[in-house]
Short mmCIF file of C-alpha atoms and ligand atoms in Angstrom, two decimals:
data_model
loop_
_atom_site.label_atom_id
_atom_site.label_comp_id
_atom_site.label_asym_id
_atom_site.label_seq_id
_atom_site.Cartn_x
_atom_site.Cartn_y
_atom_site.Cartn_z
CA MET A 1 -0.02 0.02 0.00
CA ALA A 2 1.51 3.26 -1.03
CA TYR A 3 -0.03 5.64 1.40
CA PRO A 4 1.16 6.86 4.75
CA THR A 5 -1.49 5.56 7.07
CA GLN A 6 -1.01 1.84 6.25
CA PRO A 7 -1.75 -0.34 9.33
CA THR A 8 1.10 -2.62 10.13
CA ALA A 9 -0.68 -5.92 11.05
CA SER A 10 -4.06 -7.57 10.99
CA HIS A 11 -5.25 -7.16 14.54
CA TYR A 12 -4.89 -4.63 17.33
CA ILE A 13 -4.95 -6.15 20.82
CA ASN A 14 -3.86 -4.82 24.17
CA GLY A 15 -2.54 -1.56 22.78
CA ALA A 16 -0.43 -3.02 19.99
CA TYR A 17 -0.56 -4.51 16.52
CA VAL A 18 -0.70 -8.31 16.48
CA GLU A 19 -0.24 -10.70 13.56
CA ASP A 20 -1.18 -14.37 13.25
CA GLN A 21 -0.53 -15.62 9.80
CA THR A 22 -2.33 -18.89 10.46
CA GLY A 23 -5.67 -17.12 10.07
CA ASP A 24 -7.43 -17.26 6.69
CA GLU A 25 -6.21 -14.69 4.23
CA ILE A 26 -8.48 -11.69 3.57
CA PRO A 27 -7.27 -9.68 0.59
CA VAL A 28 -7.80 -5.92 0.64
CA ILE A 29 -9.13 -4.85 -2.77
CA TYR A 30 -9.18 -1.20 -3.99
CA PRO A 31 -12.64 -0.93 -5.50
CA ALA A 32 -11.64 1.74 -8.02
CA THR A 33 -9.13 -0.58 -9.78
CA GLY A 34 -9.80 -4.07 -8.52
CA ASP A 35 -6.17 -4.25 -7.46
CA ARG A 36 -5.14 -6.08 -4.35
CA ILE A 37 -3.53 -3.40 -2.10
CA GLY A 38 -3.16 -5.35 1.09
CA LEU A 39 -3.76 -8.52 3.03
CA VAL A 40 -4.97 -9.24 6.48
CA HIS A 41 -5.60 -12.52 8.27
CA ALA A 42 -8.82 -13.55 9.95
CA GLY A 43 -8.68 -13.91 13.66
CA THR A 44 -8.12 -17.50 14.78
CA PRO A 45 -9.90 -18.68 17.96
CA ALA A 46 -6.66 -17.91 19.79
CA ILE A 47 -6.66 -14.30 18.55
CA VAL A 48 -10.32 -13.86 19.48
CA ASP A 49 -9.58 -15.26 22.93
CA GLN A 50 -6.57 -12.93 23.36
CA ALA A 51 -8.68 -9.90 22.37
CA ILE A 52 -11.54 -10.66 24.70
CA ALA A 53 -9.17 -11.48 27.53
CA ALA A 54 -7.41 -8.15 26.99
CA ALA A 55 -10.73 -6.26 26.99
CA LYS A 56 -11.94 -8.13 30.07
CA ALA A 57 -8.69 -7.45 32.03
CA ALA A 58 -8.72 -3.72 31.09
CA GLN A 59 -12.37 -3.06 31.90
CA PRO A 60 -12.43 -2.68 35.73
CA ALA A 61 -9.62 -0.13 35.84
CA TRP A 62 -11.08 1.78 32.82
CA ALA A 63 -14.49 1.91 34.55
CA ALA A 64 -12.81 3.04 37.75
CA LEU A 65 -11.18 6.08 36.08
CA SER A 66 -12.96 9.34 36.71
CA PRO A 67 -15.47 9.74 33.86
CA ARG A 68 -13.85 13.08 33.00
CA GLU A 69 -10.50 11.36 32.55
CA ARG A 70 -12.13 8.81 30.19
CA GLY A 71 -13.80 11.72 28.39
CA ARG A 72 -10.52 13.62 28.05
CA ILE A 73 -8.93 10.61 26.28
CA LEU A 74 -11.83 10.40 23.80
CA THR A 75 -11.65 14.10 23.18
CA ARG A 76 -7.92 13.92 22.58
CA ALA A 77 -8.54 11.00 20.10
CA ALA A 78 -11.08 13.22 18.28
CA GLN A 79 -8.48 15.98 17.98
CA ILE A 80 -5.85 13.60 16.55
CA MET A 81 -8.40 12.28 14.05
CA ARG A 82 -9.15 15.76 12.87
CA GLU A 83 -5.43 16.60 12.54
CA ARG A 84 -4.96 13.48 10.40
CA ASN A 85 -8.16 13.85 8.49
CA TYR A 86 -6.48 13.91 5.07
CA ASP A 87 -4.45 10.68 5.57
CA LEU A 88 -7.36 8.92 7.25
CA SER A 89 -9.63 9.93 4.35
CA VAL A 90 -7.17 8.54 1.83
CA LEU A 91 -7.22 5.27 3.78
CA GLU A 92 -11.02 5.25 3.92
CA THR A 93 -11.11 5.86 0.15
CA HIS A 94 -8.80 2.91 -0.42
CA ASP A 95 -10.77 0.67 1.95
CA THR A 96 -14.25 1.54 0.54
CA GLY A 97 -13.75 3.21 -2.91
CA LYS A 98 -15.75 6.23 -1.78
CA PRO A 99 -14.60 9.43 -3.41
CA LEU A 100 -12.14 11.57 -1.42
CA GLN A 101 -14.61 14.43 -1.88
CA GLU A 102 -16.87 12.48 0.51
CA THR A 103 -14.35 10.84 2.81
CA LEU A 104 -12.74 14.19 3.60
CA VAL A 105 -15.99 15.45 5.16
CA ALA A 106 -17.96 12.39 6.23
CA ASP A 107 -15.75 9.70 7.72
CA ALA A 108 -12.90 10.52 10.07
CA THR A 109 -14.69 13.82 10.76
CA SER A 110 -17.92 12.10 11.85
CA GLY A 111 -15.85 9.57 13.84
CA ALA A 112 -14.21 12.53 15.57
CA ASP A 113 -17.65 14.07 16.20
CA ALA A 114 -18.69 10.93 18.05
CA LEU A 115 -15.46 10.76 20.09
CA GLU A 116 -15.80 14.45 20.96
CA TYR A 117 -19.49 14.28 21.79
CA PHE A 118 -19.29 11.19 24.02
CA GLY A 119 -15.98 12.45 25.49
CA GLY A 120 -17.90 15.54 26.63
CA LEU A 121 -20.84 13.52 27.87
CA ALA A 122 -18.73 11.14 29.95
CA GLY A 123 -18.54 13.46 32.98
CA THR A 124 -22.28 14.02 32.98
CA LEU A 125 -23.41 10.41 33.23
CA THR A 126 -24.97 10.15 36.64
CA GLY A 127 -27.70 8.31 38.41
CA GLU A 128 -30.55 10.05 40.26
CA HIS A 129 -31.79 10.65 43.78
CA ILE A 130 -35.35 9.45 44.37
CA PRO A 131 -37.02 10.82 47.50
CA LEU A 132 -39.38 8.33 49.28
CA GLY A 133 -40.55 10.20 52.29
CA GLU A 134 -38.09 9.51 55.11
CA ASP A 135 -36.38 6.85 53.01
CA TRP A 136 -34.81 7.39 49.64
CA ALA A 137 -33.34 5.57 46.75
CA TYR A 138 -30.60 6.35 44.28
CA THR A 139 -29.40 4.91 41.05
CA ILE A 140 -25.86 4.23 39.88
CA ARG A 141 -25.10 4.09 36.14
CA GLU A 142 -22.75 1.22 35.57
CA ALA A 143 -20.82 -0.05 32.63
CA LEU A 144 -21.94 -3.35 31.03
CA GLY A 145 -18.45 -4.87 30.73
CA VAL A 146 -16.91 -6.08 27.44
CA CYS A 147 -18.81 -4.95 24.40
CA VAL A 148 -18.43 -6.38 20.90
CA GLY A 149 -18.85 -4.13 17.90
CA ILE A 150 -19.39 -5.66 14.45
CA GLY A 151 -19.18 -3.35 11.43
CA ALA A 152 -20.48 -3.16 7.87
CA TRP A 153 -18.33 -2.06 4.97
CA ASN A 154 -19.88 1.25 4.05
CA TYR A 155 -18.58 3.48 6.87
CA PRO A 156 -15.68 1.61 8.50
CA THR A 157 -14.23 4.53 10.49
CA GLN A 158 -17.56 6.03 11.46
CA ILE A 159 -19.08 2.70 12.59
CA ALA A 160 -16.01 1.91 14.75
CA CYS A 161 -16.37 5.37 16.42
CA TRP A 162 -20.17 5.34 16.71
CA LYS A 163 -19.85 2.08 18.62
CA GLY A 164 -16.56 2.65 20.42
CA ALA A 165 -17.11 6.20 21.67
CA PRO A 166 -20.28 5.64 23.70
CA ALA A 167 -19.09 2.23 24.90
CA LEU A 168 -15.82 3.65 26.18
CA ALA A 169 -17.45 6.80 27.63
CA CYS A 170 -19.59 4.55 29.87
CA GLY A 171 -16.58 2.59 31.11
CA ASN A 172 -16.90 -0.46 28.90
CA THR A 173 -14.10 -1.95 26.82
CA MET A 174 -14.59 -3.11 23.25
CA VAL A 175 -13.54 -5.74 20.76
CA PHE A 176 -14.41 -4.50 17.30
CA LYS A 177 -14.65 -6.67 14.19
CA PRO A 178 -14.64 -4.67 10.94
CA SER A 179 -16.34 -6.04 7.86
CA GLU A 180 -14.02 -8.40 5.96
CA THR A 181 -14.54 -6.14 2.95
CA THR A 182 -13.05 -3.05 4.66
CA PRO A 183 -10.62 -4.18 7.31
CA LEU A 184 -8.22 -1.26 7.48
CA CYS A 185 -9.81 1.84 9.00
CA ALA A 186 -10.80 0.52 12.43
CA LEU A 187 -7.18 -0.35 13.03
CA LYS A 188 -6.28 3.35 12.78
CA VAL A 189 -9.10 4.20 15.25
CA ALA A 190 -7.53 1.75 17.70
CA GLU A 191 -4.06 3.15 17.13
CA ILE A 192 -5.29 6.73 17.71
CA LEU A 193 -7.08 5.86 20.90
CA THR A 194 -3.87 4.37 22.28
CA GLU A 195 -1.98 7.47 21.30
CA ALA A 196 -4.65 9.61 23.01
CA GLY A 197 -4.05 7.68 26.26
CA ALA A 198 -6.50 4.80 26.26
CA PRO A 199 -4.90 2.02 28.31
CA PRO A 200 -4.06 -1.29 26.58
CA GLY A 201 -7.05 -3.53 26.05
CA VAL A 202 -9.69 -0.79 26.09
CA PHE A 203 -10.33 -0.86 22.32
CA ASN A 204 -9.23 -3.92 20.35
CA VAL A 205 -9.70 -4.87 16.70
CA VAL A 206 -9.97 -8.42 15.38
CA GLN A 207 -10.39 -9.20 11.67
CA GLY A 208 -12.54 -11.94 10.29
CA MET A 209 -15.62 -13.11 8.46
CA GLY A 210 -19.03 -13.91 9.92
CA GLN A 211 -17.64 -16.94 11.72
CA THR A 212 -15.22 -14.76 13.74
CA GLY A 213 -18.14 -12.41 14.50
CA ALA A 214 -20.19 -15.37 15.75
CA GLN A 215 -17.39 -16.47 18.00
CA LEU A 216 -17.18 -13.02 19.52
CA VAL A 217 -21.01 -12.88 20.03
CA THR A 218 -21.23 -16.18 21.83
CA ASP A 219 -18.24 -15.71 24.15
CA PRO A 220 -19.56 -15.71 27.73
CA ARG A 221 -17.21 -12.88 28.71
CA VAL A 222 -19.05 -10.51 26.37
CA ALA A 223 -21.96 -8.49 27.84
CA LYS A 224 -23.18 -6.62 24.76
CA VAL A 225 -23.16 -6.80 21.03
CA SER A 226 -23.68 -3.87 18.64
CA LEU A 227 -24.02 -4.81 14.93
CA THR A 228 -24.31 -2.74 11.82
CA GLY A 229 -25.21 -4.95 8.87
CA SER A 230 -28.00 -6.65 7.00
CA ALA A 231 -31.32 -7.62 8.58
CA ALA A 232 -30.56 -11.28 7.89
CA THR A 233 -27.27 -11.13 9.86
CA GLY A 234 -29.04 -9.06 12.49
CA LYS A 235 -31.58 -11.78 13.17
CA LYS A 236 -28.80 -14.37 13.58
CA VAL A 237 -26.71 -12.17 15.89
CA TYR A 238 -29.73 -11.07 17.95
CA ALA A 239 -30.74 -14.72 18.45
CA ALA A 240 -27.23 -15.72 19.48
CA ALA A 241 -27.03 -12.82 21.93
CA ALA A 242 -30.49 -13.61 23.32
CA ALA A 243 -29.41 -17.15 24.16
CA GLU A 244 -27.29 -15.64 26.90
CA MET A 245 -29.44 -12.59 27.55
CA LYS A 246 -26.80 -10.20 26.25
CA HIS A 247 -27.61 -6.56 25.47
CA VAL A 248 -27.87 -5.69 21.83
CA THR A 249 -27.93 -2.76 19.44
CA MET A 250 -28.90 -3.63 15.88
CA GLU A 251 -28.42 -1.14 13.07
CA LEU A 252 -29.77 -2.95 10.05
CA GLY A 253 -31.03 -2.34 6.61
CA GLY A 254 -33.94 -0.45 5.18
CA LYS A 255 -36.12 0.30 2.17
CA SER A 256 -36.93 3.81 3.30
CA PRO A 257 -39.58 6.11 1.70
CA MET A 258 -38.96 9.66 0.65
CA ILE A 259 -42.19 11.45 -0.14
CA VAL A 260 -42.32 14.46 -2.43
CA PHE A 261 -45.62 16.44 -2.36
CA GLU A 262 -46.82 18.61 -5.20
CA ASP A 263 -46.00 21.85 -3.23
CA ALA A 264 -42.36 20.83 -2.53
CA ASP A 265 -39.36 22.90 -3.61
CA ILE A 266 -38.47 20.57 -6.47
CA GLU A 267 -34.80 21.35 -6.67
CA ASN A 268 -34.38 20.65 -2.94
CA ALA A 269 -36.42 17.44 -3.26
CA ILE A 270 -34.15 16.29 -6.12
CA GLY A 271 -31.15 17.23 -4.01
CA GLY A 272 -32.51 15.06 -1.22
CA ALA A 273 -33.20 12.24 -3.58
CA ILE A 274 -29.67 12.39 -4.96
CA LEU A 275 -28.14 12.42 -1.51
CA GLY A 276 -30.45 9.68 -0.40
CA ASN A 277 -29.65 7.39 -3.32
CA PHE A 278 -26.27 8.15 -4.85
CA TYR A 279 -24.00 9.43 -2.01
CA SER A 280 -21.47 6.67 -1.29
CA SER A 281 -22.75 5.07 -4.52
CA GLY A 282 -26.02 4.29 -2.80
CA GLN A 283 -24.42 2.12 -0.08
CA ILE A 284 -26.12 3.70 2.95
CA CYS A 285 -28.60 1.87 5.15
CA SER A 286 -30.91 4.86 5.69
CA ASN A 287 -31.22 5.72 2.00
CA GLY A 288 -34.62 6.84 0.68
CA THR A 289 -34.72 4.28 -2.12
CA ARG A 290 -38.49 4.45 -2.62
CA VAL A 291 -39.07 7.99 -3.84
CA PHE A 292 -42.82 8.63 -3.92
CA VAL A 293 -43.48 11.65 -6.16
CA HIS A 294 -46.89 13.28 -6.51
CA ARG A 295 -48.32 12.53 -9.90
CA ALA A 296 -48.76 16.22 -10.73
CA ILE A 297 -45.02 16.90 -10.61
CA LYS A 298 -43.59 13.53 -11.50
CA GLU A 299 -42.49 14.18 -15.11
CA HIS A 300 -40.89 17.49 -14.19
CA PHE A 301 -39.12 15.82 -11.26
CA LEU A 302 -37.79 13.10 -13.52
CA THR A 303 -36.61 15.48 -16.23
CA ARG A 304 -34.69 17.70 -13.79
CA LEU A 305 -33.33 14.62 -11.91
CA ALA A 306 -31.90 13.20 -15.16
CA GLU A 307 -30.37 16.62 -16.01
CA ARG A 308 -28.69 16.85 -12.62
CA LEU A 309 -27.46 13.22 -12.76
CA ALA A 310 -25.76 13.98 -16.06
CA THR A 311 -23.46 16.40 -14.15
CA ALA A 312 -22.20 13.72 -11.81
CA ARG A 313 -18.43 13.37 -12.06
CA ILE A 314 -17.73 9.66 -12.20
CA GLY A 315 -14.16 8.50 -11.95
CA ASP A 316 -11.03 8.25 -9.89
CA PRO A 317 -12.05 8.52 -6.23
CA MET A 318 -8.68 10.14 -5.39
CA ASP A 319 -9.51 13.11 -7.61
CA GLU A 320 -11.32 15.54 -5.32
CA LYS A 321 -13.56 16.62 -8.17
CA THR A 322 -15.01 13.12 -8.48
CA SER A 323 -18.49 13.00 -6.96
CA PHE A 324 -19.45 9.38 -7.67
CA GLY A 325 -17.20 6.35 -7.21
CA PRO A 326 -17.31 2.55 -7.49
CA MET A 327 -19.25 -0.03 -5.53
CA VAL A 328 -17.30 -1.52 -2.57
CA SER A 329 -16.68 -4.94 -4.22
CA GLN A 330 -17.24 -7.03 -7.24
CA ALA A 331 -19.75 -9.12 -5.24
CA GLN A 332 -21.77 -6.06 -4.34
CA MET A 333 -21.64 -4.77 -7.94
CA ASN A 334 -23.02 -8.07 -9.19
CA ILE A 335 -25.87 -7.99 -6.60
CA VAL A 336 -26.84 -4.48 -7.83
CA LEU A 337 -26.56 -5.44 -11.53
CA ARG A 338 -28.89 -8.34 -10.86
CA TYR A 339 -31.43 -6.02 -9.31
CA ILE A 340 -31.21 -3.73 -12.36
CA ASP A 341 -31.95 -6.67 -14.64
CA ILE A 342 -34.91 -7.75 -12.50
CA ALA A 343 -36.34 -4.19 -12.62
CA LYS A 344 -36.14 -4.17 -16.41
CA THR A 345 -37.79 -7.59 -16.60
CA GLU A 346 -40.61 -6.63 -14.24
CA GLY A 347 -41.40 -3.58 -16.39
CA ALA A 348 -40.02 -0.55 -14.54
CA ARG A 349 -39.16 2.38 -16.88
CA LEU A 350 -35.44 3.12 -17.02
CA VAL A 351 -34.88 6.86 -16.84
CA ALA A 352 -31.13 7.07 -16.28
CA GLY A 353 -28.10 4.81 -16.04
CA GLY A 354 -28.70 1.05 -15.81
CA GLN A 355 -25.28 -0.20 -16.86
CA ARG A 356 -21.92 -1.22 -15.52
CA ILE A 357 -19.36 1.46 -16.50
CA ASP A 358 -16.69 0.27 -18.93
CA ARG A 359 -13.51 0.88 -16.88
CA ASP A 360 -11.45 -0.90 -14.20
CA GLY A 361 -13.05 -1.27 -10.81
CA PHE A 362 -16.66 -1.82 -9.78
CA TYR A 363 -18.54 1.08 -11.25
CA ILE A 364 -22.27 1.21 -11.94
CA GLU A 365 -24.04 4.25 -13.44
CA PRO A 366 -26.37 6.17 -11.12
CA THR A 367 -29.62 4.51 -12.09
CA VAL A 368 -33.22 5.73 -11.88
CA PHE A 369 -36.38 3.64 -12.53
CA ALA A 370 -39.79 5.34 -12.83
CA ASP A 371 -43.25 3.82 -12.86
CA VAL A 372 -42.12 1.48 -10.14
CA THR A 373 -45.01 -0.28 -8.40
CA ASP A 374 -45.12 -1.44 -4.81
CA ASP A 375 -44.97 -5.13 -5.72
CA MET A 376 -41.81 -4.89 -7.82
CA THR A 377 -38.68 -6.50 -6.39
CA ILE A 378 -36.69 -3.23 -6.43
CA ALA A 379 -39.46 -1.54 -4.33
CA ARG A 380 -39.34 -4.30 -1.73
CA GLU A 381 -35.73 -5.44 -1.25
CA GLU A 382 -32.72 -3.51 -0.03
CA ILE A 383 -30.39 -3.14 -3.01
CA PHE A 384 -27.53 -1.23 -1.40
CA GLY A 385 -26.37 0.41 -4.58
CA PRO A 386 -27.10 3.44 -6.80
CA VAL A 387 -30.60 2.46 -7.89
CA MET A 388 -33.47 4.90 -7.19
CA SER A 389 -37.12 3.74 -7.55
CA VAL A 390 -39.63 6.48 -8.35
CA LEU A 391 -43.27 5.60 -7.51
CA ASP A 392 -46.33 7.77 -8.17
CA PHE A 393 -48.98 8.77 -5.60
CA GLU A 394 -51.93 11.13 -5.40
CA ASP A 395 -53.20 11.12 -1.87
CA GLU A 396 -51.64 11.67 1.55
CA ASP A 397 -53.30 8.80 3.39
CA GLU A 398 -52.55 6.47 0.48
CA VAL A 399 -48.83 7.36 0.41
CA ILE A 400 -48.47 6.92 4.17
CA ALA A 401 -49.97 3.48 4.04
CA ARG A 402 -47.79 2.46 1.09
CA ALA A 403 -44.70 3.91 2.66
CA ASN A 404 -45.32 1.83 5.75
CA ALA A 405 -46.00 -1.35 3.84
CA THR A 406 -42.50 -2.81 4.35
CA GLU A 407 -40.86 -4.99 6.95
CA TYR A 408 -38.26 -2.21 7.44
CA GLY A 409 -38.47 1.08 9.31
CA LEU A 410 -35.11 2.81 9.40
CA SER A 411 -35.68 6.23 7.82
CA ALA A 412 -38.28 8.35 6.09
CA GLY A 413 -38.30 11.80 4.50
CA VAL A 414 -40.97 14.29 3.46
CA PHE A 415 -40.63 17.27 1.11
CA THR A 416 -43.42 19.81 1.33
CA ARG A 417 -43.85 23.50 1.93
CA ASP A 418 -46.91 22.83 4.12
CA LEU A 419 -45.53 22.71 7.67
CA SER A 420 -48.39 20.95 9.26
CA ARG A 421 -48.53 18.34 6.52
CA GLY A 422 -44.77 17.73 6.99
CA HIS A 423 -45.21 17.00 10.69
CA ARG A 424 -48.44 15.08 10.25
CA VAL A 425 -46.96 12.80 7.62
CA ILE A 426 -43.80 12.15 9.61
CA GLY A 427 -46.03 11.37 12.62
CA GLY A 428 -47.71 8.60 10.55
CA LEU A 429 -44.59 7.05 9.24
CA GLN A 430 -43.07 3.98 10.86
CA ALA A 431 -39.38 4.89 10.94
CA GLY A 432 -36.73 5.72 13.51
CA SER A 433 -34.71 8.47 11.78
CA CYS A 434 -36.81 10.99 9.76
CA PHE A 435 -36.25 14.13 7.78
CA ILE A 436 -38.42 17.09 6.76
CA ASN A 437 -37.15 18.94 3.64
CA SER A 438 -33.85 17.14 3.90
CA TYR A 439 -32.42 13.63 3.67
CA ASN A 440 -29.73 11.55 5.38
CA ASP A 441 -28.43 14.04 7.94
CA ALA A 442 -27.00 12.10 10.87
CA PRO A 443 -25.46 14.46 13.34
CA VAL A 444 -24.12 12.78 16.49
CA GLU A 445 -26.45 14.95 18.59
CA ALA A 446 -29.57 13.20 17.21
CA PRO A 447 -30.47 9.55 17.95
CA PHE A 448 -30.06 7.20 14.97
CA GLY A 449 -31.71 3.82 14.52
CA GLY A 450 -34.65 1.90 13.18
CA VAL A 451 -37.94 0.27 14.04
CA LYS A 452 -39.40 -3.02 12.80
CA ALA A 453 -36.80 -5.16 10.95
CA SER A 454 -34.40 -2.25 10.75
CA GLY A 455 -33.18 -2.68 14.25
CA VAL A 456 -33.17 -2.36 17.99
CA GLY A 457 -31.66 0.39 20.10
CA ARG A 458 -30.23 3.76 19.10
CA GLU A 459 -26.79 5.02 18.28
CA ASN A 460 -25.61 8.58 18.88
CA ALA A 461 -27.00 11.21 21.21
CA ARG A 462 -27.73 10.68 24.89
CA ALA A 463 -29.96 7.80 23.79
CA ALA A 464 -26.88 5.67 23.07
CA ILE A 465 -25.92 5.88 26.75
CA GLU A 466 -28.91 3.81 27.67
CA HIS A 467 -27.61 1.07 25.44
CA TYR A 468 -24.05 0.97 26.90
CA SER A 469 -24.86 1.17 30.55
CA GLN A 470 -27.23 -0.27 33.10
CA LEU A 471 -28.80 1.18 36.25
CA LYS A 472 -28.27 -0.24 39.71
CA SER A 473 -30.97 1.04 42.05
CA VAL A 474 -30.34 1.27 45.79
CA TYR A 475 -33.09 1.64 48.42
CA VAL A 476 -31.92 3.33 51.59
CA ARG A 477 -34.04 2.87 54.76
CA MET A 478 -33.43 5.62 57.29
CA GLY A 479 -35.41 4.03 60.20
CA ASP A 480 -35.99 0.55 61.66
CA VAL A 481 -37.02 -2.40 59.60
CA GLU A 482 -40.58 -3.52 60.49
CA ALA A 483 -40.70 -7.27 59.96
CA PRO A 484 -43.94 -9.33 60.56
CA PHE A 485 -42.18 -11.70 62.95
O1 TXE B 501 -23.40 -7.72 5.36
P1 TXE B 501 -23.58 -8.71 6.56
P2 TXE B 501 -22.51 -7.90 4.02
C1 TXE B 501 -26.68 -5.28 3.36
C2 TXE B 501 -26.60 -4.97 1.87
C3 TXE B 501 -25.61 -5.99 1.39
C4 TXE B 501 -25.78 -7.19 2.30
C5 TXE B 501 -24.63 -8.05 2.50
O2 TXE B 501 -27.84 -5.22 1.29
O3 TXE B 501 -25.76 -6.35 0.08
O4 TXE B 501 -26.19 -6.57 3.55
O5 TXE B 501 -23.48 -7.33 2.97
C6 TXE B 501 -20.60 -9.87 10.18
N1 TXE B 501 -22.25 -13.45 13.44
N2 TXE B 501 -25.91 -4.38 4.17
O6 TXE B 501 -22.33 -9.36 3.71
O7 TXE B 501 -23.45 -10.12 6.11
C7 TXE B 501 -19.87 -9.62 8.91
O8 TXE B 501 -18.59 -10.28 8.93
C8 TXE B 501 -21.58 -12.34 13.68
C9 TXE B 501 -26.65 -3.40 4.83
O9 TXE B 501 -21.30 -7.12 4.18
O10 TXE B 501 -24.78 -8.29 7.34
C10 TXE B 501 -19.81 -8.11 8.84
O11 TXE B 501 -18.73 -7.62 9.68
N3 TXE B 501 -21.22 -11.47 12.70
C11 TXE B 501 -25.88 -2.78 5.89
C12 TXE B 501 -21.15 -7.66 9.41
O12 TXE B 501 -21.61 -8.80 10.18
C13 TXE B 501 -21.52 -11.76 11.43
C14 TXE B 501 -24.45 -2.49 5.65
C15 TXE B 501 -22.17 -7.35 8.36
O13 TXE B 501 -22.26 -8.38 7.45
C16 TXE B 501 -22.24 -12.92 11.13
C17 TXE B 501 -23.79 -3.56 4.99
C18 TXE B 501 -22.60 -13.82 12.17
N4 TXE B 501 -23.27 -14.92 11.99
C19 TXE B 501 -24.55 -4.43 4.25
N5 TXE B 501 -22.41 -13.01 9.79
C20 TXE B 501 -26.62 -1.58 6.46
N6 TXE B 501 -27.88 -1.60 6.41
O14 TXE B 501 -25.97 -0.66 7.04
C21 TXE B 501 -21.86 -11.87 9.28
N7 TXE B 501 -21.31 -11.11 10.25
#
């Protein structure tokens, strides 16, 4: 790898890089060229054991630190991440293929936001005093213990920080397994936390496929599992965690609706639809992939959308002018191409794109289908690629019912100039993270997560604290104990 931030081994355990070449090889492929740019090894059972043992040993002393001291370490890590944003963004681009134009503003920076936010919050995490007449009770907010984080491949730095920062702020330690598709970035997060002063064992990284993830989830020393991934994997991981009554956070997939009413600012609505379908080449769980457009404005919407798509700069992700890059992997590209074929067969009208791009790497054109109906495969299944479905509607109640007719419930967006309609429609939508006249904003200050098959629990904001800590409640009797005998 010819860039400065190159990690030096596969795993990061107990404050240092660790290699074990007996683990299965996981090649690191640069999605923009298809070239192999690195190699890591999957964690063997011995490596998994070593990482969990390190996290377990480090946890009591980490929890016993003053919360402000833990917070200071996280804040320092945030500062280091910001100082190294360029190099970390280059690494993120090599790991994922996302254009540097995006990674410079959305990855290490949002990871730093989480470290900074939860670093600041650490000193404020208290229990409460509960007056009960003469007696009283109080609560103590305690860490859970060793937490496992399992990441997807679309936001490897951000996911490591969104899970690591609240976990560590609460006094937990973490073993994080990145997706096998993007193994590099989480190692840098671990390295930076050490540099910022996190004691050895507080944040560890183990590589591996699903099997390694499963081994982490079922280890009896682990108290909590937080997964970002597909709903199918989520169901497996949730079930495995439930067998031992472990805490979980599940950030899973979606098939989210974006509704554009006839009174919407059309250019803003198109901007939202572009962000919610083509940013990161469409590989975002909260994307608004079912775009319901009022029949009265549909053709105008489609014409302007196609005009704006034609200005996308598709190409080398390392060129900061590039605004649209490749899919993360050949496998993901093939999944998306299959969905495009299915859409054509099922009768959707192709308005833009629809082809693999003839160049090295895993590029697919930004693709829009119109006249999509609710029963079509592309309107029901998560594609996780640059494929937008435009569906028509006429009536508010009708569109709410259709928007909710999915197993998922991650996000939803509404574009309208009518304020009360905006709030009323959002009120009727079954989704955890919603937007009015915007799409896909995910500031660390606002809770993020889904309902229905899109997940359990919330990341970010104060809400995340509830999922990385537990309350001990203590009753204090001030007088004598009155026993019946
Ligand atoms: O995700 P997986 P993959 C969707 C998207 C994509 C599909 C497959 O539609 O096409 O999922 O992608 C780990 N126990 N999303 O295969 O399989 C795995 O190693 C413990 C949506 O990458 O869900 C990886 O680290 N861990 C999504 C992580 O789980 C297991 C983002 C996610 O893998 C495991 C990514 C097991 N049994 C893909 N099996 C989103 N919505 O954000 C797998 N893993």
